[in-house]
PDB file of C-alpha atoms in Angstrom:
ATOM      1  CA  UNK A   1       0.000   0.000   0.000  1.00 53.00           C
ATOM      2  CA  UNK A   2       1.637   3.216  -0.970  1.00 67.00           C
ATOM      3  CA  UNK A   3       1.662   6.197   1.693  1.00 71.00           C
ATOM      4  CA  UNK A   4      -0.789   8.475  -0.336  1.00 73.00           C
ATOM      5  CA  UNK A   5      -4.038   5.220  -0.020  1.00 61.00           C
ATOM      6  CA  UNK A   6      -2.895   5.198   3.546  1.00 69.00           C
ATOM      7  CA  UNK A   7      -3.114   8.745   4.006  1.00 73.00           C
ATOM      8  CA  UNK A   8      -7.091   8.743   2.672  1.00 72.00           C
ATOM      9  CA  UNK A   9      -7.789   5.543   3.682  1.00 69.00           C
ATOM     10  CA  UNK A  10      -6.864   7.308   7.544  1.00 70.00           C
ATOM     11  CA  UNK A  11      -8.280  10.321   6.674  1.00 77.00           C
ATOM     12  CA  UNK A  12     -11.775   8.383   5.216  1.00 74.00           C
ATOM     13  CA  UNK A  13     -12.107   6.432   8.728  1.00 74.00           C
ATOM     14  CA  UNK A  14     -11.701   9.666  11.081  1.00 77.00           C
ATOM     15  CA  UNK A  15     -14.338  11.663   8.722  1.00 79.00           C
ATOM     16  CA  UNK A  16     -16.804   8.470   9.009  1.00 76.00           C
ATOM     17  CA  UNK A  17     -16.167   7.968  12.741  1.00 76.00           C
ATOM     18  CA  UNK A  18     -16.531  11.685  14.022  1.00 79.00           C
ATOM     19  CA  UNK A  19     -19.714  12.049  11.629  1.00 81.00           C
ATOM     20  CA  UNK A  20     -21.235   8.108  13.051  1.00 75.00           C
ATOM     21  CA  UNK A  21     -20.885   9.502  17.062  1.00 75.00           C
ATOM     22  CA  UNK A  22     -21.338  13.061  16.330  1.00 83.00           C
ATOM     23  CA  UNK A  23     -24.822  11.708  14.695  1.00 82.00           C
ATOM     24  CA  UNK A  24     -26.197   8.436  15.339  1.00 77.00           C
ATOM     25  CA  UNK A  25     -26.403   7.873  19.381  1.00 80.00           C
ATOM     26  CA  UNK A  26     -25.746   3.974  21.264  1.00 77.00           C
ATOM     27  CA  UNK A  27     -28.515   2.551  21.042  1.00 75.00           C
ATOM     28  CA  UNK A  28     -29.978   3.432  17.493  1.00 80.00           C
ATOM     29  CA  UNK A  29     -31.931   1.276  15.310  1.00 83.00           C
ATOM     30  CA  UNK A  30     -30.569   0.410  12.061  1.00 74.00           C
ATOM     31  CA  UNK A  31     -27.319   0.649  12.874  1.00 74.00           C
ATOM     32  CA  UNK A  32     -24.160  -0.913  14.520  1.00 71.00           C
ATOM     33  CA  UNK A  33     -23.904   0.811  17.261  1.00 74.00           C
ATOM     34  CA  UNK A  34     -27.693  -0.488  18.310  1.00 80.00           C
ATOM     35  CA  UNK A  35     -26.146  -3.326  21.081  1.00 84.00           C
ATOM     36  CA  UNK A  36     -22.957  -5.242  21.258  1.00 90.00           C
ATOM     37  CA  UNK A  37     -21.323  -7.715  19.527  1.00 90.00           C
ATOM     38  CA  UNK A  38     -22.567 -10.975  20.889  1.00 92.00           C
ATOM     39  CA  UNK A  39     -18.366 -12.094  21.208  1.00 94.00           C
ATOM     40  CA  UNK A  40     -18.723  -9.547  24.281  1.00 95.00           C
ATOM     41  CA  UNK A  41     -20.733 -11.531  26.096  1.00 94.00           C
ATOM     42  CA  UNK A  42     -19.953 -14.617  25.392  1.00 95.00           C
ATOM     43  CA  UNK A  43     -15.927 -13.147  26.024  1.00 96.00           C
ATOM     44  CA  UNK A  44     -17.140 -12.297  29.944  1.00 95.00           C
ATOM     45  CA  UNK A  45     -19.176 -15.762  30.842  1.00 94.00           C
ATOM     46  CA  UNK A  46     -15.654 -17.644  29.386  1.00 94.00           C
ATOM     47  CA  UNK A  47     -13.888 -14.881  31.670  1.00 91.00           C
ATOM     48  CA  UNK A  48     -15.994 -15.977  34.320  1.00 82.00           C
ATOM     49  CA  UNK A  49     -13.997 -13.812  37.133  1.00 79.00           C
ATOM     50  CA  UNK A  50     -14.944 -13.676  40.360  1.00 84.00           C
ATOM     51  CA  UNK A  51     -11.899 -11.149  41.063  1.00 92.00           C
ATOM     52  CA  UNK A  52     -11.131  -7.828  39.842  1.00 95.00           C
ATOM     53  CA  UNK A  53      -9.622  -8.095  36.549  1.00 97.00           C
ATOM     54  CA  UNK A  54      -7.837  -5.588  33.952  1.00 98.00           C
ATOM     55  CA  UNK A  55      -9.770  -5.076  30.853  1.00 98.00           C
ATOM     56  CA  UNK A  56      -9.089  -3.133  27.591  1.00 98.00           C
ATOM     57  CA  UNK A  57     -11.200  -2.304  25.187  1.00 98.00           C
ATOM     58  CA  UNK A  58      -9.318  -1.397  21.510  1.00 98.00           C
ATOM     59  CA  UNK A  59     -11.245   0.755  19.294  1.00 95.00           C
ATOM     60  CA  UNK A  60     -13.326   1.753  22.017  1.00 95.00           C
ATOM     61  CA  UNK A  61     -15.246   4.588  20.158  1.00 93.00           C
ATOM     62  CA  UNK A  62     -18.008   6.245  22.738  1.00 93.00           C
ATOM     63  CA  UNK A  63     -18.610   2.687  24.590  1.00 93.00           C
ATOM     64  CA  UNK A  64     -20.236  -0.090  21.916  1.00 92.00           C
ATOM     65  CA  UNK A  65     -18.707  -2.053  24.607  1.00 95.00           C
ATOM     66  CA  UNK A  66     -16.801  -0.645  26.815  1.00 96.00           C
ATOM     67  CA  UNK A  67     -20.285   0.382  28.856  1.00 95.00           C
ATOM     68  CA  UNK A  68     -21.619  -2.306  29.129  1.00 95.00           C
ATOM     69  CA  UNK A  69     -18.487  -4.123  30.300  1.00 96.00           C
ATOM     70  CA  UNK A  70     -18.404  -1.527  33.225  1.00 96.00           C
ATOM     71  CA  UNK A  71     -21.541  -3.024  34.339  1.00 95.00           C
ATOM     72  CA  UNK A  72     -20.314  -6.520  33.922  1.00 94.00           C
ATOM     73  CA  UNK A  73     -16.991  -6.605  35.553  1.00 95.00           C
ATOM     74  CA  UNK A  74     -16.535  -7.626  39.327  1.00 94.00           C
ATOM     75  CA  UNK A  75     -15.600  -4.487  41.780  1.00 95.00           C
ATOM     76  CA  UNK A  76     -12.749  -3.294  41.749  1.00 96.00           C
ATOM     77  CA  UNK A  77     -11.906  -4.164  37.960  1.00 97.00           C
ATOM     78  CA  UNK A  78     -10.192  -1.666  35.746  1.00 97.00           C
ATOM     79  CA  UNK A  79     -11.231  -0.975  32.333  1.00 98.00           C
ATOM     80  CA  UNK A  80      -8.623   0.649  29.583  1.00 98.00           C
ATOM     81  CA  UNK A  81     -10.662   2.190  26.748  1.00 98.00           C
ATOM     82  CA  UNK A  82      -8.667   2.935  23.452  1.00 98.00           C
ATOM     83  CA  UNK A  83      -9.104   4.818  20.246  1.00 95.00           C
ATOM     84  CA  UNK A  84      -7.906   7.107  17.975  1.00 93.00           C
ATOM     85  CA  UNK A  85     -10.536  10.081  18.781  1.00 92.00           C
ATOM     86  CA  UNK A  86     -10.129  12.033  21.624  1.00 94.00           C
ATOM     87  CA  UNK A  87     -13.867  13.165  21.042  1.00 93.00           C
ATOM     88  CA  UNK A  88     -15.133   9.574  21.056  1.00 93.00           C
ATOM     89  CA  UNK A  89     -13.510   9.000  24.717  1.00 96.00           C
ATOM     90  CA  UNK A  90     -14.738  12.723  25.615  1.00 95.00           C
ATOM     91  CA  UNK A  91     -18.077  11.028  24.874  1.00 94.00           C
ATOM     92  CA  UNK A  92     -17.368   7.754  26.533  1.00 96.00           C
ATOM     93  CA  UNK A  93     -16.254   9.580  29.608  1.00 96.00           C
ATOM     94  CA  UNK A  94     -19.602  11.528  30.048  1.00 95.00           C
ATOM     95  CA  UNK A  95     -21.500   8.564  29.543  1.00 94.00           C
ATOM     96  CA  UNK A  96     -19.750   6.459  31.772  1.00 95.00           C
ATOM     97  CA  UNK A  97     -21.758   5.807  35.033  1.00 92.00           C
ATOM     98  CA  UNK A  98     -19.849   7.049  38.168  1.00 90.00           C
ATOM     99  CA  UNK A  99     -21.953   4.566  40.773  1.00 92.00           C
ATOM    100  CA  UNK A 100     -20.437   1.467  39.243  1.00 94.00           C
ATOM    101  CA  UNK A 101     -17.110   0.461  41.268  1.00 95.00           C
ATOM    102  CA  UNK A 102     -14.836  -0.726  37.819  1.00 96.00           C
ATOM    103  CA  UNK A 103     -12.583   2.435  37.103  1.00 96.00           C
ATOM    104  CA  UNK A 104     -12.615   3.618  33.616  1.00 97.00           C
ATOM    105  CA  UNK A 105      -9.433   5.065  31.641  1.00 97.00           C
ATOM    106  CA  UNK A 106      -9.230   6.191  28.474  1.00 98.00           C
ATOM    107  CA  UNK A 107      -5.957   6.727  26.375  1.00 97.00           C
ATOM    108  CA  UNK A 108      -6.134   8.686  22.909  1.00 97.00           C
ATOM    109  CA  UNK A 109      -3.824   6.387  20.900  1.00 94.00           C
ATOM    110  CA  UNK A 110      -3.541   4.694  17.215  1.00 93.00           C
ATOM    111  CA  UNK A 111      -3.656   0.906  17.667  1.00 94.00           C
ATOM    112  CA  UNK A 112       0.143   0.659  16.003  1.00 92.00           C
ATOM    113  CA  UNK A 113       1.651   2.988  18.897  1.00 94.00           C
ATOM    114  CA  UNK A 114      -0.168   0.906  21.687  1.00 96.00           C
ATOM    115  CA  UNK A 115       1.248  -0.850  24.409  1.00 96.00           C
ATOM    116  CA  UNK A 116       0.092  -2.289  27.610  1.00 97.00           C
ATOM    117  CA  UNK A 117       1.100  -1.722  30.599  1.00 95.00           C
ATOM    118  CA  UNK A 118       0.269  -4.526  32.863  1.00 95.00           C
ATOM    119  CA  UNK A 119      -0.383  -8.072  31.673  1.00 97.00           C
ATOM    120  CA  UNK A 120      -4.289  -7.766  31.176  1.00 97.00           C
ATOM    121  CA  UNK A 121      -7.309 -10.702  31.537  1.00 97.00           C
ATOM    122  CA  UNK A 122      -9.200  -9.489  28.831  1.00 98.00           C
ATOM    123  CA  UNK A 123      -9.165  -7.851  25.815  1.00 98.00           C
ATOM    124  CA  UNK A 124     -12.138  -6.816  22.861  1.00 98.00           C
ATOM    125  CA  UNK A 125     -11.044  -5.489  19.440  1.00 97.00           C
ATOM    126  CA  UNK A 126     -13.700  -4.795  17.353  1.00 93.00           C
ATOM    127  CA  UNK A 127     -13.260  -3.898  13.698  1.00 87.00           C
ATOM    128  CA  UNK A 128     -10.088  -1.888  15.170  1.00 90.00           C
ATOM    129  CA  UNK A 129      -7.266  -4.617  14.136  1.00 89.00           C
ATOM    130  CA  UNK A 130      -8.135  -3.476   9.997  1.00 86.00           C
ATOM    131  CA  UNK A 131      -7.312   0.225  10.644  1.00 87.00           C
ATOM    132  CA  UNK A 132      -3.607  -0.816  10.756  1.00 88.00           C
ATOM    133  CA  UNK A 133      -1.301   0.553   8.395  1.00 84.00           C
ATOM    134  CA  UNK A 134      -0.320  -2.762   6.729  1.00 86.00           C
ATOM    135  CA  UNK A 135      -0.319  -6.506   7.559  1.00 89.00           C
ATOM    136  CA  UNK A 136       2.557  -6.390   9.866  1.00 91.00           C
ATOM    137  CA  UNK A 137       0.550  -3.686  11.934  1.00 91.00           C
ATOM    138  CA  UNK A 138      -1.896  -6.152  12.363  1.00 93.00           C
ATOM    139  CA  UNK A 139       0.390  -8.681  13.330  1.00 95.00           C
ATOM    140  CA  UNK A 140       2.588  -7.112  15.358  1.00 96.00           C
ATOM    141  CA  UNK A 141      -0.572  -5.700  17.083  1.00 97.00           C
ATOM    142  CA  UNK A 142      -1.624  -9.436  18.280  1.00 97.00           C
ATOM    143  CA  UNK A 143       1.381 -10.556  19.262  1.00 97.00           C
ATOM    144  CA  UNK A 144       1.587  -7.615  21.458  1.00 98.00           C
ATOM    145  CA  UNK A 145      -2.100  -8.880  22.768  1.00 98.00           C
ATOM    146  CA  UNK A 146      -0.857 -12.374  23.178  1.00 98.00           C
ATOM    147  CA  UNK A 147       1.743 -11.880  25.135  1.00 97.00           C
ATOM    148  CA  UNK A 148      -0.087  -9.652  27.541  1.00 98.00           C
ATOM    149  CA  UNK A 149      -2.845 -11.564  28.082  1.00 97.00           C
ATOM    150  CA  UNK A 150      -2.414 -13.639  31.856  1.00 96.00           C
ATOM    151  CA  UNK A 151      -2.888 -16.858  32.034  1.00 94.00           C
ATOM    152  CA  UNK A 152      -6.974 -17.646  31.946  1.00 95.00           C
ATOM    153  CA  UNK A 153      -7.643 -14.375  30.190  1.00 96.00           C
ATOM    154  CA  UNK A 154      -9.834 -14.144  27.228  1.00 97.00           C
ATOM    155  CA  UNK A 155      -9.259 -12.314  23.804  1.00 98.00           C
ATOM    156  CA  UNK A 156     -12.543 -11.424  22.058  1.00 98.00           C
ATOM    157  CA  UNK A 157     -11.719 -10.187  18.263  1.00 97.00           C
ATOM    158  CA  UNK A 158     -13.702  -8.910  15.106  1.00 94.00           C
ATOM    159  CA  UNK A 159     -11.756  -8.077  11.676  1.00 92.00           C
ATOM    160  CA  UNK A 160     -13.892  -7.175   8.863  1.00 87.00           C
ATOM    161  CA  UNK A 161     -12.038  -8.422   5.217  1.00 86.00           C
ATOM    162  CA  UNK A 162     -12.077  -8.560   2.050  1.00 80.00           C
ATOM    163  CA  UNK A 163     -13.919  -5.132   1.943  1.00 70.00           C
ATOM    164  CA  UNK A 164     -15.414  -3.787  -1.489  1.00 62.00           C
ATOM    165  CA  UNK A 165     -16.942  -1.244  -2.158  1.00 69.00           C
ATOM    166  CA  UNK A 166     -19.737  -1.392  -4.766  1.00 65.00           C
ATOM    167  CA  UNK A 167     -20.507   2.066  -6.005  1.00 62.00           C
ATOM    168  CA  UNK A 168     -23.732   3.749  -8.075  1.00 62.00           C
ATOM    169  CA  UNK A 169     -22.170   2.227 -11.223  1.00 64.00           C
ATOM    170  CA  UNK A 170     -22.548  -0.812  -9.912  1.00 63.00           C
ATOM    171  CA  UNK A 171     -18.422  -1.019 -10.217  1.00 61.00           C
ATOM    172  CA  UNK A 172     -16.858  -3.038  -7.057  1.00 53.00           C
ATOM    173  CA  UNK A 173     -13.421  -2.334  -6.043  1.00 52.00           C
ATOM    174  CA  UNK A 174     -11.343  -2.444  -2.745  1.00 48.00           C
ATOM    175  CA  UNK A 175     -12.655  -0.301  -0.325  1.00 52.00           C
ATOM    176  CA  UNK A 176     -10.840   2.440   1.324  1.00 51.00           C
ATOM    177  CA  UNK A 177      -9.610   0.929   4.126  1.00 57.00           C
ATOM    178  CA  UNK A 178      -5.472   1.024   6.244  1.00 53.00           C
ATOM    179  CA  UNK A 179      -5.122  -2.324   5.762  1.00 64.00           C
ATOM    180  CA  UNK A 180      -6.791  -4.016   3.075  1.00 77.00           C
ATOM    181  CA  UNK A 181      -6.677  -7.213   4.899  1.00 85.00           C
ATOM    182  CA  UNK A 182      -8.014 -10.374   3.176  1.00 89.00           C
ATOM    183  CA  UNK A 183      -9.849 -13.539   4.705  1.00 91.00           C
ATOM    184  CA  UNK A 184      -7.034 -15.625   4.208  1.00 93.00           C
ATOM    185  CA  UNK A 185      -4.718 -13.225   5.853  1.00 93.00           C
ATOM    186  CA  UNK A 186      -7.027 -12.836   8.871  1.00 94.00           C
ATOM    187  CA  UNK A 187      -7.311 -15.917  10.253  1.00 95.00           C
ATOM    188  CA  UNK A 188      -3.233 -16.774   9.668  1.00 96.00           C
ATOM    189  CA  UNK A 189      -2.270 -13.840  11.344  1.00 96.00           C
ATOM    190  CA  UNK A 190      -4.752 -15.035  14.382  1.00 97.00           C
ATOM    191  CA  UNK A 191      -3.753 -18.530  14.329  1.00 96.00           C
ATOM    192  CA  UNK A 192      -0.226 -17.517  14.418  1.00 96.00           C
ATOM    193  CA  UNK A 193      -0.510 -15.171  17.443  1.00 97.00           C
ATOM    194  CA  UNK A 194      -2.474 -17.192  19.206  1.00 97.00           C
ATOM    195  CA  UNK A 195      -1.080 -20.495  18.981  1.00 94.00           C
ATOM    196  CA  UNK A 196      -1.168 -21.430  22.625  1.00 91.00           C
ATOM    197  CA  UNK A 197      -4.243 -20.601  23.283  1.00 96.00           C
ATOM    198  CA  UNK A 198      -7.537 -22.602  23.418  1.00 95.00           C
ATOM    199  CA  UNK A 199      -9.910 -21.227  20.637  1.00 96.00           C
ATOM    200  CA  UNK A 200     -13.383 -21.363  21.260  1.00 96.00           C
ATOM    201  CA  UNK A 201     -14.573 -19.517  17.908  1.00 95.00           C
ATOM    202  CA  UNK A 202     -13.484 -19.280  14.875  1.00 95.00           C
ATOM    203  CA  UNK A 203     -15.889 -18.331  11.960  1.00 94.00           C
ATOM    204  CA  UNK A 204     -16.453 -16.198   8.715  1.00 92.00           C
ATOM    205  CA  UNK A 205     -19.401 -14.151   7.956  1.00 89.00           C
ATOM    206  CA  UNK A 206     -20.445 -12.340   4.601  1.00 84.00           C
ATOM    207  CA  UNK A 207     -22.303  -8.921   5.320  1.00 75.00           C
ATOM    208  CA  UNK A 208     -23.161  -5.938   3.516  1.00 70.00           C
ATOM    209  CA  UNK A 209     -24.042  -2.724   4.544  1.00 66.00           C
ATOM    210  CA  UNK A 210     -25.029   1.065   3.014  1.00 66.00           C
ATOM    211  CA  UNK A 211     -22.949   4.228   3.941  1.00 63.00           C
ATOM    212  CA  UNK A 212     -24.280   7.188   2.420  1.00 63.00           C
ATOM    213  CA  UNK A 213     -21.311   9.698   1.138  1.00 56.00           C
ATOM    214  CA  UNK A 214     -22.222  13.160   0.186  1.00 60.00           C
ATOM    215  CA  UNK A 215     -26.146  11.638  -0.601  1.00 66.00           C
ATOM    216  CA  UNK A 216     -24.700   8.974  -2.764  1.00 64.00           C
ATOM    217  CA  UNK A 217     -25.334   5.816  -1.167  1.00 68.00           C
ATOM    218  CA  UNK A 218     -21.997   2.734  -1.647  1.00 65.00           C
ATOM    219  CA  UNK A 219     -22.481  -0.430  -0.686  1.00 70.00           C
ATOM    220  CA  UNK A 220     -19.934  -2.488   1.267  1.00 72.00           C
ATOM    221  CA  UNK A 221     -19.427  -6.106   1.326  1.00 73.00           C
ATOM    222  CA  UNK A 222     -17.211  -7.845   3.614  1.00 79.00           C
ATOM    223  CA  UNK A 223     -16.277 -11.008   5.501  1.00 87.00           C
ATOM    224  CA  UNK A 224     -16.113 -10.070   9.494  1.00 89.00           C
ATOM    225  CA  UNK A 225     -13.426 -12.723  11.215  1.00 93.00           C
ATOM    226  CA  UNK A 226     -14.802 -13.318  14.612  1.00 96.00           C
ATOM    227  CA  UNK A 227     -12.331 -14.968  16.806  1.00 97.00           C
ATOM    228  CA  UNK A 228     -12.385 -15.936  20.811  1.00 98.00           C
ATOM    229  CA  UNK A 229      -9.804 -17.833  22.745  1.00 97.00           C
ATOM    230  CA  UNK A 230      -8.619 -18.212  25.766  1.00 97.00           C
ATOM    231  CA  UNK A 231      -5.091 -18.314  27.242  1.00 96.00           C
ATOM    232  CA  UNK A 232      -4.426 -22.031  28.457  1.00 82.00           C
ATOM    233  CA  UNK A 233      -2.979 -24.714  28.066  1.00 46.00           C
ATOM    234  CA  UNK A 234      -5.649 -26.872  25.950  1.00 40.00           C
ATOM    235  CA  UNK A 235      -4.914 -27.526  22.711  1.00 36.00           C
ATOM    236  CA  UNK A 236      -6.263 -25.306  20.222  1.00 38.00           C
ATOM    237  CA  UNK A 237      -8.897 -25.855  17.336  1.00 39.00           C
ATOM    238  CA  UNK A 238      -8.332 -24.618  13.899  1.00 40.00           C
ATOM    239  CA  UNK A 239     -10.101 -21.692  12.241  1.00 40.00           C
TER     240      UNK A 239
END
């Protein structure tokens, strides 16, 4: 990917973003920010903690997830929300309930600068791992999540791939995305980072969805990667 795609792509996702949570509240029909990903869920009962833990949340945006994982986490728990907007974690912050006893931080960051630091028991990404600059981003961004993960703790991950874009002329072609990650390249990047781990899910679903850009509506179609493991010792099952 040459530097001027990258620059767009970056500049595309920031535009989209800060119109989305300037516009379209939590909650709102029709769209993705209406309820969690199911992975979140199912990423806590797996967790199944009866201790404080350390959670981070990576591509946090105003709280998709991060809010409701403040209400799920034991007492005590610490929550690390992450993202590239500062507004979207302005946002988060004023939402955030201040009766619940799981501290909240937020750290304005892009995903290839981050690094944590303390080991952590569980960690959601998703559709952050794409806005990497390049497939090495995205692997050197799960490694870094592998090896901080403690023992037990649970990685919940979505990666949307092979991304087109289908516009009025009915012409598809790669969407503008960092990383134009493929399928393929998905799931060997997650099998490779997380080889010692026990996977629980592994699977591939084709979506499509409308943006509308300057009253033009594009359609996108993509595979989203879901992926959930946990650290053990239990041998692994293949995407």
């Amino acid at each position: 990917m040459d530097q001027g795609w990258y620059d767009r792509a970056r500049a595309e996702t920031i535009r989209y973003h800060d119109e989305l949570y300037r516009n379209v509240p939590l909650g709102t029909a029709g769209s993705w920010l209406r309820r969690p990903h199911r992975l979140l869920g199912e990423a806590v009962r797996l967790l199944a903690a009866r201790r404080p833990v350390t959670a981070h949340d990576l591509g946090a945006g105003v709280g998709r997830h991060a809010l409701p994982l403040m209400h799920e986490l034991q007492a005590g728990s610490r929550l690390v929300a992450v993202d590239l907007l500062d507004s979207a974690l302005a946002a988060l912050r004023a939402a955030a309930p201040s009766d619940l006893p799981v501290s909240l931080e937020t750290r304005q960051c892009d995903l290839a600068d981050f690094t944590f630091d303390t080991p952590t028991d569980l960690v959601v990404a998703f559709s952050a791992v794409e806005h990497l600059p390049d497939l090495d981003g995205v692997r050197a961004l799960l490694d870094r999540i592998a090896a901080a993960t403690a023992p037990g703790g649970v990685v919940a991950i979505a990666i949307f791939a092979d991304r087109y874009e289908i516009g009025p002329d009915r012409t598809a072609r790669p969407a503008l995305l960092e990383s134009a990650i493929t399928a393929a390249q998905a799931r060997d990047v997650l099998r490779s980072a997380f080889c010692g781990f026990r996977v629980v899910e592994a699977d591939a679903t084709d979506s499509e969805v409308t943006e509308t850009r300057d009253g033009v509506d594009h359609r996108l179609s993509t595979t989203m990667i879901t992926f959930l493991a946990q650290h053990g010792s239990v041998v692994r099952r293949e995407p």
